[in-house]
Short mmCIF file of C-alpha atoms and ligand atoms in Angstrom, two decimals:
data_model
loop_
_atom_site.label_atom_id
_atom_site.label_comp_id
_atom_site.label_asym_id
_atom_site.label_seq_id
_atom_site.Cartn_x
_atom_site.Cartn_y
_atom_site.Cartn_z
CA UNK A 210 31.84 37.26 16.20
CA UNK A 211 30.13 40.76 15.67
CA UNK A 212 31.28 44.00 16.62
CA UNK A 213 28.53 46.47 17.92
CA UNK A 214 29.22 50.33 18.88
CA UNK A 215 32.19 49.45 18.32
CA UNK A 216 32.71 47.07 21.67
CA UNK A 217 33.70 43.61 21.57
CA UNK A 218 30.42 41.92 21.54
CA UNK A 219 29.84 38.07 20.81
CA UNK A 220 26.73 37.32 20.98
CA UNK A 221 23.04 39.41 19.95
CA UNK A 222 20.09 38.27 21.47
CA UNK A 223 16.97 40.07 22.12
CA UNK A 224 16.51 39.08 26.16
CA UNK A 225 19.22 37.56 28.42
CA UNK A 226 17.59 35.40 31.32
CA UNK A 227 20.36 35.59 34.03
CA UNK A 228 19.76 31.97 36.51
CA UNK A 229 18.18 29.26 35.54
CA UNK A 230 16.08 28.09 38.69
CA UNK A 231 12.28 28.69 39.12
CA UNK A 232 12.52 32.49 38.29
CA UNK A 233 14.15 32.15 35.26
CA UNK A 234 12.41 29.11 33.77
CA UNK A 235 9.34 30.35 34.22
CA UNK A 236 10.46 33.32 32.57
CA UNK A 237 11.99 31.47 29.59
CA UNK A 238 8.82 29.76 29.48
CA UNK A 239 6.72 33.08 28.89
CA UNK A 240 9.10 34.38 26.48
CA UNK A 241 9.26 31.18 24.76
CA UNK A 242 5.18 31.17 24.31
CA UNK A 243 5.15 34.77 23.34
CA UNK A 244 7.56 34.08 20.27
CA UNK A 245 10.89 34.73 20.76
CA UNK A 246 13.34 32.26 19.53
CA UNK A 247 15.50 30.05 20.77
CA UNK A 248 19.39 32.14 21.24
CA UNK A 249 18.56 34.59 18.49
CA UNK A 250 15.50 35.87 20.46
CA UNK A 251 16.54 34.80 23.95
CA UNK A 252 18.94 32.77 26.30
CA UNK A 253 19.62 31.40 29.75
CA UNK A 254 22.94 31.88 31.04
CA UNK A 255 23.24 29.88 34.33
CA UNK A 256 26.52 29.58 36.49
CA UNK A 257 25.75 26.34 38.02
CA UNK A 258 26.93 23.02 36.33
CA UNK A 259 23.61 21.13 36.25
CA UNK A 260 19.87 22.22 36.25
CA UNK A 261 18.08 22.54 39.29
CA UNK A 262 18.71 26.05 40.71
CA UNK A 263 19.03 26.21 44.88
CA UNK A 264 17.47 23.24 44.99
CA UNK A 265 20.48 21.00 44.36
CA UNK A 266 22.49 22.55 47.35
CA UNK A 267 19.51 21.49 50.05
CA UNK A 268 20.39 19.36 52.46
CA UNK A 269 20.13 15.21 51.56
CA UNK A 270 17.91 15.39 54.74
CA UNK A 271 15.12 17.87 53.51
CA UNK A 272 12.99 15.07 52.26
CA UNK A 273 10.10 16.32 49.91
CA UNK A 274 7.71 15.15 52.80
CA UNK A 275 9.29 18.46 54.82
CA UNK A 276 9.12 20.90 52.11
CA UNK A 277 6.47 23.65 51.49
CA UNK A 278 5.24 22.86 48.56
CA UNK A 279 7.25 22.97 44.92
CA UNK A 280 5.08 24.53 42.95
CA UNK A 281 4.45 23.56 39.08
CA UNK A 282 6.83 25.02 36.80
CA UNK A 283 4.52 26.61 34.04
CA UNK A 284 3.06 24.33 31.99
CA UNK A 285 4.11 20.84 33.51
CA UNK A 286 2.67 19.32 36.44
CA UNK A 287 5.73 18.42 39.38
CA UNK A 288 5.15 14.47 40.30
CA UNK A 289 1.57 14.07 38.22
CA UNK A 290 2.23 10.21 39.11
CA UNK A 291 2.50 11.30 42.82
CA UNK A 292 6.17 12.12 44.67
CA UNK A 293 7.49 9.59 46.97
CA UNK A 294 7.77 11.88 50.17
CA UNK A 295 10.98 10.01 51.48
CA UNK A 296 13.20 11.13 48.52
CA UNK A 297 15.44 14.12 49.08
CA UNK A 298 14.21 17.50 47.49
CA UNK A 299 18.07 17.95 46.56
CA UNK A 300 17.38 15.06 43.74
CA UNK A 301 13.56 15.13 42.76
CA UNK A 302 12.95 18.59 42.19
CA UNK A 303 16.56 19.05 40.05
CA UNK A 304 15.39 16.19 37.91
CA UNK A 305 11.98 18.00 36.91
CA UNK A 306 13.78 21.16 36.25
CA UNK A 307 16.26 18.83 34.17
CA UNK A 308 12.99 17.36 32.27
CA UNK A 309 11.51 20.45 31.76
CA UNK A 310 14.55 21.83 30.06
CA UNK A 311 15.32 18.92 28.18
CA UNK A 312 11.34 18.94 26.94
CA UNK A 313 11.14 22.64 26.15
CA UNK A 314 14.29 22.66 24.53
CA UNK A 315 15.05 25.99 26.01
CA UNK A 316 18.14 27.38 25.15
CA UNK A 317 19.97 27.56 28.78
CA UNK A 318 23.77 27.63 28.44
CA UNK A 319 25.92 26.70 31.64
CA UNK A 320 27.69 26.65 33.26
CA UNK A 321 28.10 30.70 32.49
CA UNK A 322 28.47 33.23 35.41
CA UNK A 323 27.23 36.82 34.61
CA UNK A 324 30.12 38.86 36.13
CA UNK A 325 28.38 42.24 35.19
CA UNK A 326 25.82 44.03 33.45
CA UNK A 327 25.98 47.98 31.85
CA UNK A 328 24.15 50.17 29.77
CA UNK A 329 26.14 50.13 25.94
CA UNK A 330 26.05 52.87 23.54
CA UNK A 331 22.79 52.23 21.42
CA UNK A 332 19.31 50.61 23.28
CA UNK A 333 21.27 47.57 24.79
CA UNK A 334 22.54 46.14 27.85
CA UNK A 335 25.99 44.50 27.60
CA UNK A 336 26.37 41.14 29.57
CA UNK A 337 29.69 40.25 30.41
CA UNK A 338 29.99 36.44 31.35
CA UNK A 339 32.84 33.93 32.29
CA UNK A 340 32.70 32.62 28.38
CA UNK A 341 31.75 36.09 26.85
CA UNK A 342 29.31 39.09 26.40
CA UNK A 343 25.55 39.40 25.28
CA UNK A 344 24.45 42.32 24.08
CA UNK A 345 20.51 42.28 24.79
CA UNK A 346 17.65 44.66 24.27
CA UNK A 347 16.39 43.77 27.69
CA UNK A 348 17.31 41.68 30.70
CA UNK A 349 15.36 39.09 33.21
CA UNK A 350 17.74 38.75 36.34
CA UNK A 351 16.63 35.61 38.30
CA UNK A 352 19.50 35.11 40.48
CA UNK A 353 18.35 34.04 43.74
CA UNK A 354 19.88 34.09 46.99
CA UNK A 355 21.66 30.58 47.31
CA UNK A 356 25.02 32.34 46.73
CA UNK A 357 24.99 35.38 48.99
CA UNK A 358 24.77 33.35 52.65
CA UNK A 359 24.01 36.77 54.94
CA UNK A 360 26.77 35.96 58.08
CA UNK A 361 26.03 38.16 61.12
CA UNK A 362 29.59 39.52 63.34
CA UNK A 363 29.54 39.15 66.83
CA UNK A 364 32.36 40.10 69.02
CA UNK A 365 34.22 37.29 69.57
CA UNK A 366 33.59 35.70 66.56
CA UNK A 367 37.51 35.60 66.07
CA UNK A 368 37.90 33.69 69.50
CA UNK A 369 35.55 30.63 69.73
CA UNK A 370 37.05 27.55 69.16
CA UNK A 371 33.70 25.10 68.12
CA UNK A 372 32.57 25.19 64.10
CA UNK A 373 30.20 27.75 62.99
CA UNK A 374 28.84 26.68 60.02
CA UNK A 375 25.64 28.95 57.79
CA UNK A 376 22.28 27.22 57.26
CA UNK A 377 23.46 27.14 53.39
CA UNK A 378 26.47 24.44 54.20
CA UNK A 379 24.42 22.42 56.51
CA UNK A 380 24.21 18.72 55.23
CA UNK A 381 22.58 16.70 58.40
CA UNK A 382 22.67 16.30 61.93
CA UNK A 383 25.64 13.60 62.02
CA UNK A 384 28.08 16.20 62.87
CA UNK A 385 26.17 17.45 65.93
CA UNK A 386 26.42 13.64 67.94
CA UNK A 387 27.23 14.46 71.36
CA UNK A 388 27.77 18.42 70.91
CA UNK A 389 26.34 21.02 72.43
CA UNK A 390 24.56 23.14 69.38
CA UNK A 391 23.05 26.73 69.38
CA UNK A 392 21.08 27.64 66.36
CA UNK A 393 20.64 31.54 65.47
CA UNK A 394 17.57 32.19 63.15
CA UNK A 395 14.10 33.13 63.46
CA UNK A 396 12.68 31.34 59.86
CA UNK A 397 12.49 27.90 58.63
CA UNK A 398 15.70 26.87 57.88
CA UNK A 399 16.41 27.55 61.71
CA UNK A 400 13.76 25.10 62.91
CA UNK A 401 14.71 22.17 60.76
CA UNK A 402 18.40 22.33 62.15
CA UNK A 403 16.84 22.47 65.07
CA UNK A 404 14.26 19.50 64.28
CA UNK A 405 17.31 17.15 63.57
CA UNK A 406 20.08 18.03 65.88
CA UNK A 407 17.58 17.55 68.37
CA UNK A 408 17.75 13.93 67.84
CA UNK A 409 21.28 13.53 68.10
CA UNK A 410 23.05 16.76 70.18
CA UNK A 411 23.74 16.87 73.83
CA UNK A 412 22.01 19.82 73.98
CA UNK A 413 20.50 22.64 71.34
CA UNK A 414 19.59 25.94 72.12
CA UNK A 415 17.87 28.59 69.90
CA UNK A 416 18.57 32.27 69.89
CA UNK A 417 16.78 35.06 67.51
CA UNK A 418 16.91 38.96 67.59
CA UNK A 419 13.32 38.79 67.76
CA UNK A 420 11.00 36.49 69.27
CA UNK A 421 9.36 34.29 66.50
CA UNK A 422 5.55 34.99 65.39
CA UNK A 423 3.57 31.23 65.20
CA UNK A 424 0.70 31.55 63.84
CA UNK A 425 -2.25 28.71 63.79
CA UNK A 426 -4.40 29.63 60.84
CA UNK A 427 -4.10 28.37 57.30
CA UNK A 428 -1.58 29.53 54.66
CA UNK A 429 -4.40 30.80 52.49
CA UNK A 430 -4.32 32.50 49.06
CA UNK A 431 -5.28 35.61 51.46
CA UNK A 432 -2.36 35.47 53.39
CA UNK A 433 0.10 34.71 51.04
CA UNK A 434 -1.01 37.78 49.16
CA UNK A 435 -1.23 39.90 52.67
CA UNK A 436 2.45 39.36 53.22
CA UNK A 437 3.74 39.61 49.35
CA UNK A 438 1.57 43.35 49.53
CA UNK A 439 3.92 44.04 52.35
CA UNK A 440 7.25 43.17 50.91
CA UNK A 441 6.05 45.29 47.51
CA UNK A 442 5.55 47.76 49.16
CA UNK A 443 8.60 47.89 50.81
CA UNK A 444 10.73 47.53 47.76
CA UNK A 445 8.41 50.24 46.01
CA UNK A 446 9.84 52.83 48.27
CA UNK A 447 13.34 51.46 47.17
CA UNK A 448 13.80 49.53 50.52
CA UNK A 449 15.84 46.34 50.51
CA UNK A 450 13.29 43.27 50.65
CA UNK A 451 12.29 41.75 53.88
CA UNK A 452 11.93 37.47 53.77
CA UNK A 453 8.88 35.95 53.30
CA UNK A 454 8.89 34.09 56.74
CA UNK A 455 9.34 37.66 58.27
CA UNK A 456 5.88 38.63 55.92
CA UNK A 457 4.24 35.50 56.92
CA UNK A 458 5.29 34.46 60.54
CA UNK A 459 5.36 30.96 60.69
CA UNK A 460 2.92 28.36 60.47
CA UNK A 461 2.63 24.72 62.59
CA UNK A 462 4.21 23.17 59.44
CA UNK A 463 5.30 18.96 60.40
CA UNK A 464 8.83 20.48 61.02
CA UNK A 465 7.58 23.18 63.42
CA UNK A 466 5.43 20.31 65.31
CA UNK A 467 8.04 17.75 65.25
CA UNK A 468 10.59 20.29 66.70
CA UNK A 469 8.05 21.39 69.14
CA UNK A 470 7.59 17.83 70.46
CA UNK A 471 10.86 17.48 70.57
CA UNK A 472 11.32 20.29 73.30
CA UNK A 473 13.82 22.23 70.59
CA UNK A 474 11.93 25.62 70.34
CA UNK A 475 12.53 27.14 73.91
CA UNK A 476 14.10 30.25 72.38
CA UNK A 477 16.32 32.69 74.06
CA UNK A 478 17.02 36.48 72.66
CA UNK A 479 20.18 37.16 70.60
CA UNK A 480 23.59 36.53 72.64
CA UNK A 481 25.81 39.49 73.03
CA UNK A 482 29.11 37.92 72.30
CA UNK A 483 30.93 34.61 71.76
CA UNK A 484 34.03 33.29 73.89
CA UNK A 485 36.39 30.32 73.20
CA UNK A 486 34.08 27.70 74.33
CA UNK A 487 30.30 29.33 74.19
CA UNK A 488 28.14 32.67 73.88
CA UNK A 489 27.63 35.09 76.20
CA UNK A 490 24.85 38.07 77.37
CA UNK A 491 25.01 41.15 78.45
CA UNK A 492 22.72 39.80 81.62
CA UNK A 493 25.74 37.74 82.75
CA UNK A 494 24.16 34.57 81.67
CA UNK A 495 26.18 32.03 79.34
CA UNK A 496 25.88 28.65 77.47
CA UNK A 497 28.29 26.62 76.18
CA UNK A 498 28.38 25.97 72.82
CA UNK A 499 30.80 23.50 70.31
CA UNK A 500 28.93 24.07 67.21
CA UNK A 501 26.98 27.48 65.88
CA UNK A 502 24.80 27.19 63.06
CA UNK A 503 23.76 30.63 61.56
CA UNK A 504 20.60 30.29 60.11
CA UNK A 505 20.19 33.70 59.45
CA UNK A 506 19.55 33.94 55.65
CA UNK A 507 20.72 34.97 52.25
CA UNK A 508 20.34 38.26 50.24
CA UNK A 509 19.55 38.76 47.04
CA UNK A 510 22.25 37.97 44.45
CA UNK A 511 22.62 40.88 42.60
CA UNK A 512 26.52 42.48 42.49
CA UNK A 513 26.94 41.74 39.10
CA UNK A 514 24.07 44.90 38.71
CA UNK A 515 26.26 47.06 40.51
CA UNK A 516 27.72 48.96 37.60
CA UNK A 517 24.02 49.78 36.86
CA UNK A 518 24.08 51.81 40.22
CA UNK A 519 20.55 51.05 41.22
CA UNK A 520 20.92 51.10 44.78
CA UNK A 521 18.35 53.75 46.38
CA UNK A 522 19.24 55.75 49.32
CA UNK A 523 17.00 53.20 51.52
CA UNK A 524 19.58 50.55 50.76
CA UNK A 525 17.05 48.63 47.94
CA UNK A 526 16.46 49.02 44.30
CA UNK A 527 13.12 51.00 43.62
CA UNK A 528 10.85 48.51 41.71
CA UNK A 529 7.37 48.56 39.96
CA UNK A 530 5.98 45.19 39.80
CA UNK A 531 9.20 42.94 38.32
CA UNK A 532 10.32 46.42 36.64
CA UNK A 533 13.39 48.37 37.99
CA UNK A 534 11.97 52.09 38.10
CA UNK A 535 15.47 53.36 37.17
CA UNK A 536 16.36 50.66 34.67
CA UNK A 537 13.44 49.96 32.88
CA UNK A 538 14.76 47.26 30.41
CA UNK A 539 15.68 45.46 33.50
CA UNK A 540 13.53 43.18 35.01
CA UNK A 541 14.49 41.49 38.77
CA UNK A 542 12.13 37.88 38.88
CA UNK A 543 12.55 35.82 42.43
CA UNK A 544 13.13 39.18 43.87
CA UNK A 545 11.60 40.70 47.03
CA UNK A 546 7.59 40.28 46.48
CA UNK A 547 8.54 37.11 44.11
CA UNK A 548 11.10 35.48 46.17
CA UNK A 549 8.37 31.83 46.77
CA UNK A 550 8.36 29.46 44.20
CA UNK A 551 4.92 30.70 43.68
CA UNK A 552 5.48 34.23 43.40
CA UNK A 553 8.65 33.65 40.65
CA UNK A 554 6.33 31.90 38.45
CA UNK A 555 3.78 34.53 38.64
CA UNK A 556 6.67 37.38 38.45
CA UNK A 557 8.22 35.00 34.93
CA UNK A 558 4.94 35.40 33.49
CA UNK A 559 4.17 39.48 33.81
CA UNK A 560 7.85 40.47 33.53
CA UNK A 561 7.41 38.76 30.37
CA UNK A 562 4.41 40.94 29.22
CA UNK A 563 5.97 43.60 30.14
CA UNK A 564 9.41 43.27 28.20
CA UNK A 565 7.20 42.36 24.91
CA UNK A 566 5.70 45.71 25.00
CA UNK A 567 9.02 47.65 25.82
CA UNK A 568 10.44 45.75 22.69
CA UNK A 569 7.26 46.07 20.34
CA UNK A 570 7.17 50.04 20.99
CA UNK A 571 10.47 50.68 21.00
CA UNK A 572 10.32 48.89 17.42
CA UNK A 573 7.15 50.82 16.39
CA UNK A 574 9.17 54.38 17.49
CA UNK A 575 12.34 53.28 15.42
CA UNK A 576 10.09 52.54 12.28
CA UNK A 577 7.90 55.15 12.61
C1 FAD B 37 16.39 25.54 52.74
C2 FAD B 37 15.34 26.19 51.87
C3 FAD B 37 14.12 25.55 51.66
C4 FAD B 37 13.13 26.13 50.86
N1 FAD B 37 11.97 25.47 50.74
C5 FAD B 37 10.99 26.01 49.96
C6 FAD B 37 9.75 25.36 49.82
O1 FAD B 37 9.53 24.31 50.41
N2 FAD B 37 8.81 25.93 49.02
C7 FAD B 37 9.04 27.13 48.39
O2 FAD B 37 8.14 27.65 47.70
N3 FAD B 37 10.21 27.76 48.50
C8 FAD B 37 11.18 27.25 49.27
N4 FAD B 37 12.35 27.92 49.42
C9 FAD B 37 12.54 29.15 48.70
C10 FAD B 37 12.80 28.74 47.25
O3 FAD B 37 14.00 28.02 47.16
C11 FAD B 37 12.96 29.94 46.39
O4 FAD B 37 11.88 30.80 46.51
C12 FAD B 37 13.09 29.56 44.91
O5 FAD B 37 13.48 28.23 44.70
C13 FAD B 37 14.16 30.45 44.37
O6 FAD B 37 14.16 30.34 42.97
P1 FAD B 37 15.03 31.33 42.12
O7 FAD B 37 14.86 30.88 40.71
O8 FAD B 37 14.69 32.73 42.45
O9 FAD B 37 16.54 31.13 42.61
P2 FAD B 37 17.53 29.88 42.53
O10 FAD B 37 16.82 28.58 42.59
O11 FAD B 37 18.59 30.15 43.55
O12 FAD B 37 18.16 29.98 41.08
C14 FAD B 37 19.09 30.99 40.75
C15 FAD B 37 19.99 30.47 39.65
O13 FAD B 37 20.78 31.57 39.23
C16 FAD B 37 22.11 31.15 39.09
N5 FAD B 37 22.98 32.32 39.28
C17 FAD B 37 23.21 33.04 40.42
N6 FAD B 37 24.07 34.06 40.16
C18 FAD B 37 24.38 34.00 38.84
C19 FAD B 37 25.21 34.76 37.96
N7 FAD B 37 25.89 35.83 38.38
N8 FAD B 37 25.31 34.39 36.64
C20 FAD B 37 24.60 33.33 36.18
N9 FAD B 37 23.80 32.56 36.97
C21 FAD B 37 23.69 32.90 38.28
C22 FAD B 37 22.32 30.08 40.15
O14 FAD B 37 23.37 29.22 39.80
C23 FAD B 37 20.95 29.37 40.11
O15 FAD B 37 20.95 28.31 39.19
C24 FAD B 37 13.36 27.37 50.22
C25 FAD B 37 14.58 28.01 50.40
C26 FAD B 37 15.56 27.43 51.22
C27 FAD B 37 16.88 28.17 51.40
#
């Protein structure tokens, strides 16, 4: 155990990678490739007990058939021999991320929660974890959303008797058999509850603040990057990040049609209130209601920044590409503009670049 600036610090390392799913793989991939080593030069602390990232909470009956498409962690192909599209997303894609760590040999220690992150006296940034600190030169924080369910109060909340339950502890339709079920979400998670308790509910009924945007033309490159230019934006100006589906709209995905032919996407606008036994609107109209599933979203996972105080005015953390403006050894990967499987890879790869140069100058300046 070393001392440094006098504070109890464990461990040195030049870059801590904080989560371990598809942001901060790909980013220990890049950093990997561009030469730092193994604990020395970098590590991946990850709170969960097993790989896989959000993916191991999804529900047993997202099958990879329903999902959007995984895409390829860096340098290994997902399923080369093809994926068996009956298999639940919640095993397959965990065991790839498994493989890939195992193959790599990438030095990702769980499970270790980050509880906070501050500047220390010299050029580092002092970890504190659930085992111990890190002192780094520079962090990649690839925390996801899977842990910060965002919950919605509604007067009345207190007084209904039915389960509500969030989109994040959903595991199937079986507990819907015979109940009457209202749904609350405008995105994707929203319309597969829907999909399924369809089959098995006495009734559903879907309520969202605003009324969704379908859209029938193909998810193109040109589309993808239309709505990712909005959301950077956004978070440029130090705004808090808006969710993809809310860039996008959505598309007729399989899920969307199914639910469609299943009558399950009449949608009504947000109720005003809940009583013991339904939800209520202003209008005078009600519905009654045993179960309510709030599949209204996550945000980003980021208290353990807080002592950093990057919080703009606007409610967001100013950002320049994966770089916070007011932090600039800290790099947020998965977040806002790179919060796809897609765009994490992408953001891995140039926060990467990015953190190399801040390291090789600041080395050059101390020499020099
Ligand atoms: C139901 C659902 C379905 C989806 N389907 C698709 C799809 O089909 N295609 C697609 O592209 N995207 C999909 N997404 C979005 C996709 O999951 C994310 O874009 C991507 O997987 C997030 O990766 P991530 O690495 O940013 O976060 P995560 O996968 O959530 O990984 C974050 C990791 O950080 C760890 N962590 C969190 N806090 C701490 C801490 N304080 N200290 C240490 N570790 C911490 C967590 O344990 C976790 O392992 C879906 C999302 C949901 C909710």
């Amino acid at each position: 155990m070393e001392g440094m600036d006098g504070m109890d610090t464990r461990h040195e390392t030049e870059v801590v990678v904080i989560g371990a799913g598809q942001a901060g793989l790909s980013s220990a991939y890049h950093l990997r490739r561009s030469g730092f080593a193994s604990w020395s030069g970098y590590v991946v602390l990850d709170a969960a007990d097993a790989p896989g990232g959000a993916w191991t909470h999804r529900p047993p009956t997202l099958t990879m058939d329903k999902v959007h498409g995984i895409f390829d962690l860096p340098g290994a192909r997902f399923g080369p021999d093809g994926i068996d599209g009956s298999l639940p997303a919640a095993q397959v894609v965990p065991e790839y991320f498994a493989e890939y760590e195992r193959r790599l040999e990438l030095p990702v220690h769980r499970p270790v929660k980050v509880l906070s992150v501050r500047p220390a006296p010299s050029d580092r940034l002092l970890v504190s974890t659930t085992v111990g600190r890190w002192a780094a030169r520079a962090v990649v924080n690839a925390t996801g959303t899977w842990t910060r369910p965002y919950w919605p109060y509604y007067p009345g909340a207190e007084a209904f008797r039915g389960r509500q339950l969030h989109s994040a502890g959903y595991r199937g339709p079986a507990e819907f058999v015979g109940r009457h079920v209202v749904v609350v979400g405008g995105g994707t998670s929203a319309i597969q509850v829907l999909s399924e308790a369809a089959d098995v509910a006495a009734s559903t009924l879907w309520v969202t603040r605003r009324p969704p945007e379908f859209h029938d033309h193909e998810f193109t490159p040109d589309v993808g990057r239309a709505a990712v230019a909005r959301v950077e934006e956004r978070v440029r100006a130090g705004l808090p990040p808006q969710s993809v589906v809310g860039a996008t709209g959505l598309g007729y995905t399989p899920v969307v049609l199914d639910a469609l032919a299943k009558g399950a996407l009449h949608r009504l606008p947000m109720f005003d209130r809940l009583t013991a036994d339904g939800v209520v609107w202003n209008d005078g109209r009600s519905e009654r209601a045993d179960v309510i599933v709030w599949a209204t979203g996550f945000r980003a996972a980021l208290e353990h920044l807080a002592p950093l105080g990057l919080r703009e005015r606007g409610g967001g953390i100013r950002m320049d590409g994966t770089r916070v403006v007011a932090e600039p050894r800290l790099h947020l990967v998965g977040y806002g503009p790179s919060a796809s499987t897609v765009g994490a890879n992408r953001a891995g790869r140039s926060a990467v670049r990015e953190i190399r140069r801040l390291l090789d100058g600041s080395r050059a300046s101390s020499a020099a």
